[in-house]
Short mmCIF file of C-alpha atoms in Angstrom, two decimals:
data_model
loop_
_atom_site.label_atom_id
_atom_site.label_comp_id
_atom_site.label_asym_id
_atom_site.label_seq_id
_atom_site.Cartn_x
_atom_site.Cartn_y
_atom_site.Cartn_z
CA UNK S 1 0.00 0.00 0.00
CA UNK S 2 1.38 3.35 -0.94
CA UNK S 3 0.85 5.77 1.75
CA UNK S 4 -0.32 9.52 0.55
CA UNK S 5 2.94 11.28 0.52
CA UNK S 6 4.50 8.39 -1.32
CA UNK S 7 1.30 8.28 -4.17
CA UNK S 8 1.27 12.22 -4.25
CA UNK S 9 5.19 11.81 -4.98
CA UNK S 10 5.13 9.52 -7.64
CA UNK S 11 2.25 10.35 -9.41
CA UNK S 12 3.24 13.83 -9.84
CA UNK S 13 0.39 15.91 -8.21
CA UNK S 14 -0.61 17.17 -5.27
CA UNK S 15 -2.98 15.36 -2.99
CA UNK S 16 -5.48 17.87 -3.48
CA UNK S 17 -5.36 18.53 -6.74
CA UNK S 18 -8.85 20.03 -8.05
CA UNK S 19 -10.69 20.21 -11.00
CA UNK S 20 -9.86 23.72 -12.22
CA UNK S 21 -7.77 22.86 -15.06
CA UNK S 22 -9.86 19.25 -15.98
CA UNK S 23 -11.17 18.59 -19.50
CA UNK S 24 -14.88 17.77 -18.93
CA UNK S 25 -15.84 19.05 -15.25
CA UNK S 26 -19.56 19.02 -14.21
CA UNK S 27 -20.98 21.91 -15.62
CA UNK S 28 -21.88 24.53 -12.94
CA UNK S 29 -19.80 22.71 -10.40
CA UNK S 30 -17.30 23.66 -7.61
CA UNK S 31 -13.61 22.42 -7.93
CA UNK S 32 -13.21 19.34 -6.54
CA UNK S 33 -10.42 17.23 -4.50
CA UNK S 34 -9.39 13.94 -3.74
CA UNK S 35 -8.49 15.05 -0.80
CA UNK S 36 -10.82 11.42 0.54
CA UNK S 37 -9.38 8.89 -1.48
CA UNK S 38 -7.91 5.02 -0.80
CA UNK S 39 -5.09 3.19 -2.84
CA UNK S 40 -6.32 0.19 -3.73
CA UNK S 41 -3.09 -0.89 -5.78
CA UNK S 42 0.08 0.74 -7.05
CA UNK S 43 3.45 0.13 -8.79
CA UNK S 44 3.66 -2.76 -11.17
CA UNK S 45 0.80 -5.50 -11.93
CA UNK S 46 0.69 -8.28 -9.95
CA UNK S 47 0.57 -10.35 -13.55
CA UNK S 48 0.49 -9.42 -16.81
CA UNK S 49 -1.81 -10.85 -19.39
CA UNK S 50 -1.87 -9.23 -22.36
CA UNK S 51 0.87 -6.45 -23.86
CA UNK S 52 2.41 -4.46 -21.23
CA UNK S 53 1.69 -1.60 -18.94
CA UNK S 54 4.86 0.64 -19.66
CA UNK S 55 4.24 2.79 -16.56
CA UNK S 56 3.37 2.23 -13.17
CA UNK S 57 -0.60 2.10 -12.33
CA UNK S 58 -2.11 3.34 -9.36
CA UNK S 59 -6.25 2.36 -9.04
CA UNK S 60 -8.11 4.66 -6.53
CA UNK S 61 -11.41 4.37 -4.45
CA UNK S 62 -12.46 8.25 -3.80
CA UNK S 63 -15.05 10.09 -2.97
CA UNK S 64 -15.72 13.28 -5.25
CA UNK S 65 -18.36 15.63 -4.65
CA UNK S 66 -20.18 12.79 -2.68
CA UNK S 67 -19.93 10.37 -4.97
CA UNK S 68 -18.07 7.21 -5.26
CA UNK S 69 -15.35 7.09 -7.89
CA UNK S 70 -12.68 4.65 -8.80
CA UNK S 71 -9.43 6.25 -10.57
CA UNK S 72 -6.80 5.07 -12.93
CA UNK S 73 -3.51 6.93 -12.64
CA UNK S 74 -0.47 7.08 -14.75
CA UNK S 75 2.44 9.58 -14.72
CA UNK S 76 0.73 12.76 -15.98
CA UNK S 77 -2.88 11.37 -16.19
CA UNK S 78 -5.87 10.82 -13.80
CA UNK S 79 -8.98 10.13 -14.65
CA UNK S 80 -12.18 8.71 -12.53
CA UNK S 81 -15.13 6.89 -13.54
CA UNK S 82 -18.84 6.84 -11.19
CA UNK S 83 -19.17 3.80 -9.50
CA UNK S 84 -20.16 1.75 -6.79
CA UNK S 85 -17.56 1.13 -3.65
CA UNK S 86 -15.45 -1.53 -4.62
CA UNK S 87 -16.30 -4.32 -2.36
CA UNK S 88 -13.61 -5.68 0.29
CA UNK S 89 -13.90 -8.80 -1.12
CA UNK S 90 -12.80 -8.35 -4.17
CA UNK S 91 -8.71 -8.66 -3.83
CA UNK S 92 -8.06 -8.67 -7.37
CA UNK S 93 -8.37 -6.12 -10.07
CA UNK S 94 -8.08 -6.98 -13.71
CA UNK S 95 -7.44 -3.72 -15.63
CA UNK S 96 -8.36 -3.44 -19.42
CA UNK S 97 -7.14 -0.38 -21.28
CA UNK S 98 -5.82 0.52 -24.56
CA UNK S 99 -7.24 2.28 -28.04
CA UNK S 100 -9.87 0.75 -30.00
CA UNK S 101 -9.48 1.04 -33.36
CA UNK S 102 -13.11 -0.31 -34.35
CA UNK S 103 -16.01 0.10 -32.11
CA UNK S 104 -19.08 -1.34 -34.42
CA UNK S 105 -16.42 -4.67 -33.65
CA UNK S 106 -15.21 -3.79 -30.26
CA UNK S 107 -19.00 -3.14 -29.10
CA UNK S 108 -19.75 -6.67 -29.99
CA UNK S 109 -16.62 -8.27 -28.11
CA UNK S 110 -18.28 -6.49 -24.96
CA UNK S 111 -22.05 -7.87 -26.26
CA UNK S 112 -20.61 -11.31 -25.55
CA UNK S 113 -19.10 -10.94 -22.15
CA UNK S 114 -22.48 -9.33 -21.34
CA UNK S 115 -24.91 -12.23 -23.06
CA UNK S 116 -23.08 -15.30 -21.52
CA UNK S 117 -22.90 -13.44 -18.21
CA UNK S 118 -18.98 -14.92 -18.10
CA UNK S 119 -17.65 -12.23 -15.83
CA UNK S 120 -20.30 -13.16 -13.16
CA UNK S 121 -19.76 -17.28 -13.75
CA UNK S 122 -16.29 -16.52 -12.58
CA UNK S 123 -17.30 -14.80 -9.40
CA UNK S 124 -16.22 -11.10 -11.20
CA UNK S 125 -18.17 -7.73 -10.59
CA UNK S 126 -17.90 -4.86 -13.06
CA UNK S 127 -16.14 -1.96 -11.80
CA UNK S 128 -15.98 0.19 -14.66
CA UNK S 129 -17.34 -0.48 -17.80
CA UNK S 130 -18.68 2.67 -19.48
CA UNK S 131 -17.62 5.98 -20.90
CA UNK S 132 -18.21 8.22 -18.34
CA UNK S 133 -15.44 9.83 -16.72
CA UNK S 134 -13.56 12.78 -15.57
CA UNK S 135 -10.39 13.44 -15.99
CA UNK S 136 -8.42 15.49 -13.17
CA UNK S 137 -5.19 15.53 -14.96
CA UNK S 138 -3.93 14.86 -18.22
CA UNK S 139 -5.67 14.15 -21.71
CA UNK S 140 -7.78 10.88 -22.36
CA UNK S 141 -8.19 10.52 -26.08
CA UNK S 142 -11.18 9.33 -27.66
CA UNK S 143 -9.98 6.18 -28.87
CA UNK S 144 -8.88 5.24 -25.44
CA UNK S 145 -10.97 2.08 -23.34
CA UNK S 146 -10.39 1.33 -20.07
CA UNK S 147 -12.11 -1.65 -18.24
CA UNK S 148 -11.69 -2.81 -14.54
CA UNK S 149 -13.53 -6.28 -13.23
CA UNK S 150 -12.51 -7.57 -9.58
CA UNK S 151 -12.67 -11.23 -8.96
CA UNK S 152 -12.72 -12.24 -5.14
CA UNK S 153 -9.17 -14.11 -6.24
CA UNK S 154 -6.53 -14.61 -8.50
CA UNK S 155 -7.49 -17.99 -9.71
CA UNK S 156 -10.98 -16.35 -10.60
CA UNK S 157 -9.36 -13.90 -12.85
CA UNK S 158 -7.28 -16.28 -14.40
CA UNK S 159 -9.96 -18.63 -15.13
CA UNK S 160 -12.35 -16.39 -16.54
CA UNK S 161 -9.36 -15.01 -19.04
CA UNK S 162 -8.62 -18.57 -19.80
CA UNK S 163 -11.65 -19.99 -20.17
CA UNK S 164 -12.68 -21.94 -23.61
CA UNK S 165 -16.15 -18.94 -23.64
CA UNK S 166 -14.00 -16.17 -23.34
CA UNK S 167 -11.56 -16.96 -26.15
CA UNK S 168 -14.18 -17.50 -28.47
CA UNK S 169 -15.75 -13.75 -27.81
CA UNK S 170 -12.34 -12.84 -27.51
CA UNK S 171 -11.54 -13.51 -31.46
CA UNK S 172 -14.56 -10.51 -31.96
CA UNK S 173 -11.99 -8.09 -31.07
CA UNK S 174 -9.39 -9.25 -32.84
CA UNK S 175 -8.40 -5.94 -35.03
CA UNK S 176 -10.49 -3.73 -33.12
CA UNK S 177 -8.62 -2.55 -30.27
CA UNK S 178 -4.73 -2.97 -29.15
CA UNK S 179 -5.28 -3.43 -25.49
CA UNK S 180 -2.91 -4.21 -22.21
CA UNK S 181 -4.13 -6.30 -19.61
CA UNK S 182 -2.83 -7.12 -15.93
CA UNK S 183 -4.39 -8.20 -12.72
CA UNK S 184 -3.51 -6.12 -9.63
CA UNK S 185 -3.64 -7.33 -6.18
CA UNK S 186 -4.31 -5.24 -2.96
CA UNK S 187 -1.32 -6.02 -2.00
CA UNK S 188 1.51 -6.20 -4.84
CA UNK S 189 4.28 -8.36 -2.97
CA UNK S 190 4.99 -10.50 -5.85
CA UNK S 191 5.43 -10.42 -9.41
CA UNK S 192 3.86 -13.48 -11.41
CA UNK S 193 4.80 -14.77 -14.79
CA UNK S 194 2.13 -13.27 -17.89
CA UNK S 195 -1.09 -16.06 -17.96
CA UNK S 196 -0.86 -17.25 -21.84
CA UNK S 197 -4.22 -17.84 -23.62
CA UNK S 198 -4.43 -21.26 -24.45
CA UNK S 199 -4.48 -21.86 -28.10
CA UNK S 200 -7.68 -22.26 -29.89
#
């Protein structure tokens, strides 16, 4: 767990930092702050399983305004999706991000997850699965997805991303989107080798 000092350090902005200079705040709202926030995770994945996160990740559980938000932080970028709390439970993250290159495609790789209810036969929970967001620092291009699904374990993850369902709605995507994929942990104490899809 990174403390506050350490996550306002290596982040690159101050614990407070509002929403002055953000490209989409609320209209008619007041700055905010995350001045009530948790670190779920930081630093390096806990495994990766597809491409590579080239810079550390930090995910966030914050309150903003009075509502629940959970945030995705890079060097030089912070952005925050509306959501529910992430349950305690739930002690490991997979993170989906990355550009998408054709949504008519990419929309139907996500129809699939949602139709065979996968995520939730493998114990997941959506965190964040939409397009709305804030971002407190830094730009978020268009073209840019991010996805977040906690599983109560690491096993669960793993099985869901290995499963013989999800590589056949994972060939929908294929040429629609260039995404990385890791699994955090709530506590990142060990680094485990990348998960390989099996072959189909």
């Amino acid at each position: 767990m990174c403390p506050r000092s350490c996550y306002a350090e290596r982040f690159g902005f101050d614990s407070d930092i509002g929403m002055s200079d953000a490209k989409h705040p609320p209209e008619g709202s007041e700055a905010h702050n995350l001045s009530s926030y948790q670190v779920i995770s930081s630093g390096k994945p806990l495994r990766e399983m597809e491409g590579r996160y080239q810079d550390d990740v930090a995910i966030l559980q914050a309150t903003i305004s009075g509502r629940s938000v959970l945030a995705i932080s890079t060097t030089g970028l912070l952005v925050c999706w509306t959501t529910e709390p992430v349950p305690e439970r739930l002690q490991t993250i997979m993170l989906i991000s990355g550009k998408v290159f054709n949504w008519k495609k990419y929309q139907h790789y996500l129809a699939g997850l949602i139709e065979t209810d996968l995520i939730a036969t493998h114990k997941g929970v959506p965190l964040l699965f939409g397009p709305h967001y804030d971002i407190l620092k830094g730009e978020y291009p268009d073209d840019q997805v991010s996805i977040a699904i906690g599983f109560p374990a690491e096993a669960d993850a793993v099985g869901f991303w290995t499963s013989d369902t999800y590589l056949k709605i994972r060939k929908r995507r294929e040429g629609a989107a260039d995404l990385n994929v890791a699994l955090w942990s709530h506590s990142n104490d060990r680094v485990l080798p990348r998960v390989e899809s099996k072959k189909s």
